[in-house]
Amino acid sequence: MPRMSEQDVYAWMFQRSPVMAALFDSQGRFHNVSDALAERLGYEREAMIGRQPGEFMTPESRGQLDGELLPKLRRIGLVRNQPIDFCSATDERVSVMATALTDYDHAGAIVRTVAVYVEIGDAERIERKYRRLYRETPAMLHTVDESNCITAVSDHWLQKLGYTHRHEVLGRPIVDFIAPEDRNQVSREFRRRGASRELNVERRMLRKDGSQLDVVVSSITESSDGDGPVRLLVASKDMTERNRSERALRAALEENARLREELERERDYLREEVKVAMNFGRIVGTSAELQAMLRQIEAVASTPASVLILGESGVGKELIAHALHARGPRADQPFVKVNCASVPAELFESEFFGHVKGAFTGAVRDRIGRFQLANGGTIFLDEVGEIPIELQGKLLRVLQEQEFERVGEDITRKVDVRVIAATNRDLTQEVEAGRFREDLYYRLSVFPIHAPPLRERGDDVVQLAQHFLDRTVKDFGREPLALSQRDIDAIRGYDWPGNVRELKNVIERAVILSKGGILRLDLSAPQFAHRAPDRPVAADAEPVHEAPAADIEFRTEDQIRELVRDNLVRALTAANWRVSGKGGAAELLGIRPTTLSDRMRSMKIRRPAAAEDVA
């Protein structure tokens, strides 16, 4: 019998060994297998050599081998007691515990790998079954040993935290997967743990990509018969989406509450204001003084410049402010009015800038100030001369810096508003008397507009009276009334110290008191009373309102319209039918050329044929 070489001896010993073993080449294929392994699996040795071991395993073990065991083996060169299920030639499941060792060359490349398999009994097989169920359960489960290191995780746990293979997490401290702000709490829990349960503890875990996962954790400690705990079994429930939805809902509810509160305040401040038609159509009149003022409005409306409206009480300063806002770039933004004369001195700052709850006695809730309410739009400071001198500095700051603080709050807020102010005082005299800051005056009066009193507007008073009369009878549901010539003369002859406001009040009272379809201005105001012939009247007799005298002349609306038309034709004739330009009819009438053109169209006034031949 020929003598065997040492290598053959070792090969014979490996093959004859009563232990299930296998030798793998550098590619991980079977290089040799022991008789015990080939016999247990029911294959011939030659049928196994050169093939991958996964071909002889169950699908679950094949996935475990490729995804977990081989990477670990290549990384550290050793795996111990890893459960593997082979599939025999007769389709019998052969459960073993595998231990493998890898040999490397001087360059660090794998030369060979040897593996030894020990078949496990029924008890171990049952344990493996439950281990597999643990891994495959659709819940976030992990187990921590007495050193607070992870010993087992479920597939769902890996998926939720963004990991692919168990070797990425097994053996690592659990705090590696806890958000930094919760790590101290988790460490304290582990130090004091015993045979106890923790239910529904909120925690934040770290995913592989660094994002956080909100979870609710329940755990139970498994103790040995000895001194301390063996391991901690933990179940987690992902609450991230639920918490995100709750936060979004809470934010939406808070935003809705804030908007509702702001809308309620806007309603209190602005409900009547926003219903006002903000255009030149409510400024009635054709006098040269009024047209000059309208040209000023047209010039400054489109700019952000502050405007100071000067004029006597009742001339319509608020209407001018509305017109400035409506014809500017902020027309679709808020228009907020503050009547400075009606605000108590101690509440000026709160009225302008707002306050927070508890800032002073009576501040039972947060309040938005008028400047914040007007953000993006226009604020109208009516009777600005009434602002106390001690508050004028704060008003100057918000005009210059566009920022303010609420009363009782340290937060500086930015605001973007256009300021229109109005006063019937002579602010230059107020500055000289020390009652109004000079710097604030110059800041407000960038573009002053003088509103002419009614007594300086000529026949505008008649047009206004007719306008108020038509609107009042419509609003009050009365039959149409007309101004008599005597009424017109009386209106023209009166100085109207209360200006447009006084005229409106007189017309409304006259409509209320008039009966029988005849307007009675004499009943509305004593200055318009017509002297009647003296007649004895019984003490208990009913007052008798005599019909107007037959010699009183009336002009109907059509007659007044015809007078206006005739006046336009006269002006056009005087201007040789030239509408605009120097010496044109618009200049003669003191109105804009576009206004004259509109009236010519509405009254169907056309240039005569004879005039068309004139250059």
XYZ file of C-alpha atoms in Angstrom:
615
model
C 0.000 0.000 0.000
C 1.600 3.285 -1.009
C 2.428 5.743 1.759
C -0.012 8.764 1.887
C 1.295 12.280 1.966
C 0.613 14.484 4.968
C -1.921 16.472 2.967
C -3.757 13.316 1.991
C -3.780 12.194 5.596
C -5.454 15.424 6.677
C -7.936 15.207 3.806
C -8.784 11.594 4.782
C -9.229 12.634 8.424
C -11.491 15.559 7.418
C -13.651 13.303 5.263
C -13.912 10.516 7.808
C -14.509 12.802 10.750
C -17.795 11.965 12.541
C -18.569 15.708 12.618
C -20.617 17.497 9.974
C -18.048 19.864 8.454
C -17.349 21.650 5.187
C -14.378 23.398 3.589
C -15.057 26.370 1.282
C -12.786 27.959 -1.318
C -12.124 31.666 -1.749
C -15.382 32.014 -3.736
C -17.438 30.487 -0.951
C -18.118 27.206 -2.798
C -17.858 23.706 -1.279
C -14.233 22.509 -1.657
C -14.735 19.444 0.501
C -17.383 18.025 2.825
C -17.223 15.402 5.540
C -18.915 12.047 5.090
C -21.137 12.884 8.067
C -22.494 16.028 6.381
C -22.976 14.393 2.974
C -24.672 11.395 4.550
C -26.991 13.507 6.740
C -28.094 15.574 3.791
C -28.408 12.486 1.552
C -26.046 13.670 -1.211
C -22.914 12.232 -2.764
C -19.774 14.239 -1.964
C -19.123 14.848 -5.675
C -22.674 16.282 -6.056
C -21.899 18.975 -3.441
C -18.323 19.993 -4.281
C -18.109 23.142 -6.378
C -21.625 24.359 -5.479
C -22.733 27.200 -3.228
C -23.957 26.155 0.249
C -27.105 28.237 -0.180
C -28.283 25.732 -2.798
C -28.727 23.175 -0.013
C -30.494 25.521 2.415
C -34.089 26.600 2.961
C -35.022 29.994 1.421
C -35.082 31.635 4.861
C -31.586 30.433 5.742
C -30.321 31.332 2.267
C -31.444 34.909 2.837
C -29.911 34.936 6.315
C -26.633 33.591 4.899
C -26.377 36.213 2.147
C -27.692 39.144 4.152
C -26.152 38.612 7.556
C -23.709 35.716 8.033
C -21.422 36.098 4.998
C -20.983 39.889 5.483
C -20.153 39.303 9.152
C -17.753 36.510 8.261
C -15.933 38.642 5.707
C -15.750 41.504 8.198
C -14.454 39.725 11.324
C -13.541 36.234 10.027
C -15.594 34.293 12.606
C -19.215 33.450 13.340
C -20.349 31.275 16.222
C -23.488 29.218 16.813
C -25.611 30.684 14.057
C -28.825 28.745 13.318
C -29.035 27.346 9.788
C -31.628 25.113 8.128
C -30.398 22.724 5.441
C -32.767 20.928 3.100
C -31.902 17.253 2.559
C -32.248 15.330 -0.696
C -35.567 13.997 0.640
C -36.788 17.561 1.495
C -36.260 17.054 5.208
C -35.408 20.180 7.179
C -32.074 19.689 8.980
C -31.581 22.368 11.642
C -28.003 22.997 12.749
C -25.909 25.519 14.651
C -23.025 26.693 12.452
C -19.595 27.924 13.483
C -17.232 29.132 10.731
C -13.663 30.402 10.574
C -11.981 32.164 7.636
C -8.283 32.018 6.706
C -6.642 35.015 4.975
C -3.365 35.406 3.022
C -0.735 38.053 3.708
C -2.634 40.512 1.482
C -5.827 40.085 3.461
C -7.682 38.073 0.789
C -9.808 35.063 1.814
C -8.047 31.788 1.116
C -10.435 29.274 2.608
C -13.228 28.906 5.148
C -14.019 25.960 7.352
C -17.422 25.416 8.933
C -18.645 22.938 11.529
C -22.343 22.111 11.966
C -24.022 20.675 15.076
C -27.540 19.394 14.623
C -29.965 20.768 17.191
C -32.776 18.958 18.995
C -36.497 19.618 19.189
C -36.215 22.151 22.023
C -33.691 24.186 20.129
C -35.774 23.837 16.976
C -38.800 25.248 18.792
C -36.680 28.100 20.112
C -35.502 28.832 16.587
C -39.083 28.797 15.394
C -40.056 31.425 17.935
C -36.936 33.406 17.090
C -38.032 33.415 13.464
C -41.552 34.496 14.463
C -39.984 37.249 16.582
C -38.063 38.503 13.577
C -40.958 38.311 11.150
C -43.679 39.760 13.361
C -45.114 43.033 11.929
C -44.192 45.029 15.013
C -41.217 47.038 16.234
C -39.517 44.696 18.720
C -36.026 44.719 20.147
C -34.266 43.019 23.019
C -31.519 44.527 25.176
C -29.101 42.606 27.380
C -27.787 43.561 30.831
C -25.142 45.786 29.181
C -27.870 47.753 27.378
C -26.753 46.367 24.028
C -29.139 45.101 21.383
C -29.306 41.318 21.061
C -32.302 40.902 18.768
C -34.558 43.038 16.574
C -37.571 42.329 14.391
C -37.596 42.942 10.657
C -40.151 45.707 11.169
C -37.826 47.435 13.648
C -35.042 47.397 11.038
C -37.399 48.716 8.348
C -38.723 51.562 10.507
C -35.228 52.718 11.446
C -33.936 52.396 7.888
C -31.522 49.473 8.283
C -31.154 46.509 5.903
C -29.114 43.916 7.838
C -29.081 42.919 11.489
C -25.310 43.047 11.736
C -25.628 46.842 11.445
C -27.387 47.041 14.814
C -26.768 43.873 16.841
C -24.281 44.379 19.661
C -24.584 48.161 19.643
C -25.788 50.144 22.700
C -29.450 51.021 22.527
C -28.653 54.701 23.221
C -27.075 54.861 19.742
C -30.626 54.728 18.405
C -32.149 57.228 20.851
C -32.433 60.952 20.096
C -29.816 62.961 22.054
C -32.428 64.812 24.123
C -33.853 61.479 25.423
C -30.603 59.601 26.063
C -30.141 60.675 29.686
C -33.654 59.559 30.540
C -33.130 56.166 28.865
C -29.829 55.664 30.715
C -31.529 56.374 34.065
C -34.285 53.892 33.232
C -31.724 51.149 32.548
C -29.788 51.838 35.750
C -32.848 51.396 37.934
C -34.536 48.583 36.024
C -35.516 45.354 37.657
C -38.404 42.947 37.222
C -40.758 45.731 36.138
C -42.964 46.941 33.314
C -43.019 50.279 31.532
C -46.098 51.096 29.468
C -46.615 53.812 26.830
C -43.490 55.871 27.441
C -42.987 58.517 24.761
C -39.558 58.548 23.146
C -37.745 59.756 20.051
C -35.531 57.331 18.139
C -32.906 58.057 15.499
C -33.198 56.572 12.042
C -30.142 55.616 9.998
C -30.449 58.807 7.900
C -30.449 60.971 11.042
C -34.168 61.760 11.052
C -36.222 61.179 14.178
C -39.042 58.734 14.810
C -41.663 59.431 17.485
C -42.535 56.197 19.274
C -44.487 54.992 22.269
C -42.507 52.298 24.112
C -43.703 49.466 26.347
C -41.171 47.147 27.952
C -40.818 44.245 30.354
C -37.691 43.089 32.156
C -36.929 39.363 32.173
C -34.958 38.347 35.265
C -32.920 35.256 35.968
C -33.088 33.203 39.104
C -29.928 34.905 40.213
C -29.210 38.460 41.227
C -30.210 40.712 38.335
C -32.079 41.154 35.101
C -31.178 39.103 32.055
C -32.689 41.173 29.288
C -35.239 43.838 28.475
C -37.962 43.083 25.941
C -39.222 46.273 24.246
C -42.150 46.892 21.899
C -42.386 50.265 20.120
C -45.196 51.869 18.140
C -44.466 54.471 15.485
C -46.377 57.665 16.316
C -44.561 60.001 13.918
C -47.348 60.518 11.398
C -49.984 60.726 14.092
C -47.997 63.311 16.052
C -47.297 65.265 12.863
C -51.008 65.280 12.030
C -51.890 66.321 15.576
C -49.344 69.137 15.466
C -50.636 70.275 12.081
C -54.212 70.144 13.354
C -53.265 72.014 16.526
C -51.431 74.656 14.500
C -54.384 74.966 12.137
C -56.790 75.376 15.060
C -54.538 77.990 16.658
C -54.240 79.798 13.329
C -58.007 79.646 12.870
C -58.508 81.037 16.362
C -56.020 83.819 15.686
C -57.598 84.676 12.351
C -61.073 84.563 13.859
C -59.982 86.939 16.596
C -58.396 89.269 14.067
C -61.492 89.161 11.904
C -63.652 89.987 14.902
C -61.443 92.962 15.658
C -61.488 94.010 12.053
C -65.236 93.797 12.197
C -65.271 96.052 15.245
C -62.847 98.498 13.647
C -63.754 98.386 9.996
C -67.190 96.927 9.275
C -68.720 100.312 8.598
C -65.579 101.699 6.997
C -65.168 99.115 4.236
C -68.728 99.624 3.070
C -67.924 103.204 2.067
C -67.509 103.679 -1.696
C -63.947 104.968 -1.930
C -63.850 106.962 -5.157
C -64.241 110.449 -6.507
C -67.898 109.780 -7.297
C -68.792 110.750 -3.712
C -66.958 114.067 -3.947
C -69.641 116.234 -5.530
C -68.951 119.588 -7.166
C -67.399 121.367 -10.139
C -65.947 124.495 -8.562
C -62.398 125.533 -9.406
C -61.361 125.154 -5.754
C -62.617 121.585 -5.609
C -61.055 120.651 -8.953
C -57.702 122.009 -7.799
C -57.917 119.799 -4.710
C -58.824 116.757 -6.821
C -55.772 117.345 -8.978
C -53.635 117.255 -5.848
C -55.255 113.970 -4.814
C -54.613 112.524 -8.260
C -50.953 113.568 -8.106
C -50.121 112.078 -4.681
C -52.463 109.064 -4.489
C -50.123 106.678 -6.312
C -47.106 107.535 -4.112
C -46.250 106.288 -0.586
C -45.872 109.864 0.693
C -47.572 110.872 3.941
C -50.454 113.296 3.405
C -51.779 115.911 5.830
C -55.348 117.024 5.071
C -56.090 120.495 6.436
C -59.500 122.041 6.665
C -62.379 123.144 8.835
C -64.604 120.667 10.610
C -67.139 119.051 8.321
C -65.413 119.667 4.972
C -65.071 115.935 4.225
C -61.486 115.182 5.242
C -62.274 111.496 5.788
C -63.792 111.281 2.294
C -60.569 112.735 0.878
C -58.556 110.114 2.797
C -60.761 107.378 1.352
C -60.187 108.780 -2.152
C -56.396 108.817 -1.626
C -56.465 105.183 -0.487
C -58.811 104.006 -3.247
C -56.733 105.507 -6.046
C -53.378 104.242 -4.721
C -51.564 100.893 -4.992
C -52.875 99.820 -1.555
C -56.541 100.018 -2.553
C -57.164 96.306 -1.940
C -55.521 96.433 1.527
C -57.049 97.616 4.839
C -58.066 101.225 5.413
C -58.031 101.836 9.185
C -59.369 105.016 10.773
C -58.386 106.351 14.184
C -60.293 109.323 15.575
C -57.608 110.712 17.853
C -60.045 113.089 19.530
C -62.164 110.212 20.864
C -59.345 108.100 22.403
C -58.668 108.620 26.147
C -55.125 109.830 26.784
C -54.192 106.754 28.838
C -55.285 104.391 26.038
C -53.568 106.047 23.080
C -50.578 103.684 23.083
C -52.767 100.588 23.349
C -55.064 101.897 20.613
C -52.171 102.555 18.225
C -49.883 99.589 18.988
C -52.027 97.034 20.862
C -51.319 95.274 24.148
C -50.840 91.786 25.597
C -52.988 90.176 28.232
C -52.191 91.511 31.704
C -50.271 94.560 30.454
C -52.482 96.800 32.599
C -55.697 96.657 34.577
C -58.501 95.672 32.216
C -56.222 94.016 29.626
C -58.004 90.659 29.816
C -56.806 89.461 26.404
C -54.300 90.290 23.691
C -55.344 93.120 21.410
C -54.060 94.094 17.987
C -53.373 97.795 17.567
C -54.518 99.934 14.665
C -51.043 100.065 13.072
C -50.758 96.273 12.968
C -54.317 96.049 11.683
C -53.453 98.445 8.849
C -50.280 96.552 7.885
C -49.927 96.655 4.101
C -52.633 99.301 3.816
C -53.432 102.832 4.996
C -54.014 104.312 8.438
C -56.022 107.530 8.696
C -55.240 109.618 11.791
C -58.217 111.956 12.060
C -57.813 114.960 14.376
C -54.095 114.188 14.678
C -53.543 117.401 16.605
C -55.249 115.793 19.627
C -52.454 113.228 20.187
C -50.779 113.832 23.574
C -47.264 115.255 23.336
C -45.825 112.345 25.360
C -47.022 109.813 22.768
C -45.953 111.786 19.714
C -42.385 110.463 19.991
C -43.592 106.857 19.724
C -45.769 107.761 16.761
C -42.764 109.416 15.126
C -40.722 106.237 15.645
C -43.252 103.991 13.906
C -43.419 106.468 11.023
C -39.626 106.597 10.675
C -38.573 103.040 11.543
C -41.788 101.190 10.610
C -41.598 99.184 13.846
C -43.282 99.168 17.265
C -43.875 97.091 20.411
C -47.202 96.212 21.972
C -47.843 97.470 25.483
C -46.426 94.901 27.911
C -44.388 93.048 25.260
C -40.684 93.147 24.345
C -41.078 91.816 20.799
C -40.396 94.417 18.094
C -42.809 94.103 15.189
C -42.347 95.415 11.673
C -45.200 97.188 9.930
C -45.735 98.696 6.480
C -48.422 101.390 6.445
C -49.132 104.595 4.607
C -50.139 107.434 6.909
C -52.811 109.990 6.078
C -53.501 112.527 8.805
C -56.142 115.232 9.110
C -56.719 118.169 11.433
C -58.737 121.348 11.724
C -56.055 122.934 13.880
C -53.216 125.141 12.712
C -50.346 122.783 13.495
C -47.696 125.441 12.910
C -49.179 127.387 15.813
C -49.338 124.185 17.850
C -45.627 123.611 17.151
C -44.794 127.174 18.231
C -46.824 126.692 21.422
C -44.934 123.460 22.210
C -48.025 121.276 21.985
C -46.964 119.446 18.824
C -43.528 118.103 17.910
C -41.935 119.900 15.000
C -40.271 116.728 13.643
C -43.598 114.886 13.717
C -45.280 117.776 11.907
C -42.745 117.645 9.074
C -43.015 113.860 8.921
C -46.813 114.041 8.552
C -47.009 117.019 6.202
C -44.889 115.675 3.346
C -47.773 116.558 1.046
C -50.383 118.882 2.581
C -53.834 119.117 0.972
C -56.178 121.969 1.845
C -59.855 121.053 1.787
C -61.777 124.247 0.883
C -64.738 125.202 3.088
C -68.177 125.018 1.509
C -68.589 128.805 1.423
C -65.638 129.016 -1.001
C -66.983 126.414 -3.430
C -69.644 128.520 -5.192
C -72.480 126.545 -6.741
C -71.092 123.272 -5.354
C -73.407 123.856 -2.405
C -76.470 123.552 -4.678
C -75.175 120.368 -6.307
C -74.399 118.899 -2.889
C -77.841 119.834 -1.568
C -79.490 118.120 -4.548
C -77.220 115.084 -4.102
C -78.081 114.737 -0.404
C -81.770 115.311 -1.140
C -81.910 112.565 -3.789
C -80.033 110.112 -1.590
C -82.011 110.888 1.563
C -85.468 110.428 0.020
C -84.254 107.128 -1.404
C -82.773 105.963 1.903
C -85.836 107.093 3.883
C -88.329 105.659 1.384
C -89.969 109.046 0.717
C -91.496 110.446 -2.466
C -89.147 112.534 -4.630
C -88.717 116.161 -3.482
C -87.324 119.152 -5.341
C -85.468 122.288 -4.300
C -87.383 125.490 -4.952
C -85.682 128.595 -6.237
C -86.165 130.193 -2.830
C -84.433 127.195 -1.210
C -81.578 127.467 -3.694
C -81.166 131.165 -3.002
C -81.249 130.532 0.752
C -78.647 127.794 0.484
C -76.382 129.987 -1.613
C -76.717 132.900 0.798
C -75.746 130.963 3.918
C -72.097 130.679 5.061
C -72.357 127.057 6.268
C -69.938 127.174 9.212
C -70.460 123.420 9.695
C -69.634 122.855 6.008
C -70.775 119.691 4.214
C -71.720 117.915 7.449
C -74.089 120.734 8.397
C -75.641 120.790 4.910
C -76.270 117.050 5.010
C -77.900 117.265 8.435
C -80.166 120.153 7.335
C -81.351 118.255 4.242
C -82.037 115.074 6.224
C -84.055 116.966 8.860
C -85.988 118.756 6.131
C -86.922 115.436 4.458
C -88.100 114.048 7.801
C -90.244 117.101 8.576
C -91.626 117.820 5.108
C -95.121 116.625 4.127
C -97.317 116.822 1.072
C -94.460 116.441 -1.431
C -93.058 119.936 -0.654
C -89.544 120.334 0.791
C -89.581 122.622 3.840
C -86.081 123.828 4.688
C -87.653 126.407 7.004
C -88.731 123.572 9.298
C -85.227 122.126 9.344
C -83.231 125.190 10.388
C -84.287 128.619 11.678
C -81.943 130.417 9.300
C -84.132 129.254 6.389
C -87.507 130.209 7.873
C -89.664 132.299 5.447
C -91.637 135.064 7.114
C -95.393 134.364 6.840
C -98.200 136.943 7.290
C -99.277 137.369 10.897
C -102.541 135.633 11.750
C -104.266 135.071 15.088
C -104.097 131.467 16.102
C -106.119 129.808 18.868
C -104.095 128.429 21.724
C -105.401 124.911 21.229
C -105.404 124.973 17.426
C -103.353 122.561 15.388
C -100.415 124.193 13.618
C -101.254 124.999 10.014
C -98.619 124.676 7.302
C -99.655 126.905 4.456
C -98.823 126.022 0.908
C -95.930 127.954 -0.565
C -96.822 131.207 -2.242
C -97.721 131.092 -5.904
C -94.855 133.388 -6.873
C -92.188 130.899 -5.659
C -90.336 129.487 -8.641
C -89.196 125.863 -8.759
C -86.664 124.154 -10.923
C -87.070 120.485 -11.542
C -84.177 118.076 -11.930
C -84.605 118.184 -15.696
C -84.463 121.982 -15.610
C -81.281 121.936 -13.539
C -79.786 119.387 -15.938
C -80.719 121.644 -18.853
C -79.041 124.587 -17.096
C -75.871 122.509 -16.675
C -76.021 121.465 -20.325
C -76.514 125.054 -21.457
C -73.564 126.138 -19.287
C -71.322 123.505 -20.892
C -72.356 124.590 -24.393
C -71.608 128.241 -23.521
C -68.139 127.319 -22.259
C -67.448 125.233 -25.367
C -68.603 128.054 -27.592
C -66.389 130.515 -25.730
C -63.429 128.117 -26.226
C -64.280 127.672 -29.923
C -65.211 124.038 -29.054
C -61.701 123.183 -27.880
C -62.061 120.814 -24.909
C -58.534 120.683 -23.444
C -55.400 122.762 -23.523
C -54.735 126.364 -22.683
C -57.966 128.345 -22.927
C -59.994 125.167 -23.519
C -63.495 124.683 -22.167
C -62.264 122.349 -19.390
C -59.934 125.048 -18.104
C -62.689 127.655 -18.281
C -65.028 125.400 -16.267
C -62.303 124.344 -13.829
C -62.794 120.635 -14.487
C -60.672 117.889 -16.018
C -60.881 117.374 -19.806
C -61.907 113.748 -19.294
C -64.754 114.884 -17.005
C -65.950 117.371 -19.631
C -65.783 114.726 -22.360
C -67.832 112.324 -20.225
C -70.499 114.956 -19.615
C -70.626 115.844 -23.308
C -71.270 112.193 -24.124
C -73.900 111.736 -21.417
C -75.725 114.952 -22.422
C -75.259 114.228 -26.143
C -73.473 117.525 -26.802
C -71.825 117.529 -30.223
C -69.750 120.102 -32.009
C -71.853 122.087 -34.560
C -70.935 121.668 -38.205
C -69.893 125.315 -38.437
C -67.429 124.876 -35.612
C -65.801 121.817 -37.168
C -64.319 124.001 -39.890
C -62.474 126.098 -37.318
C -58.848 125.029 -36.620
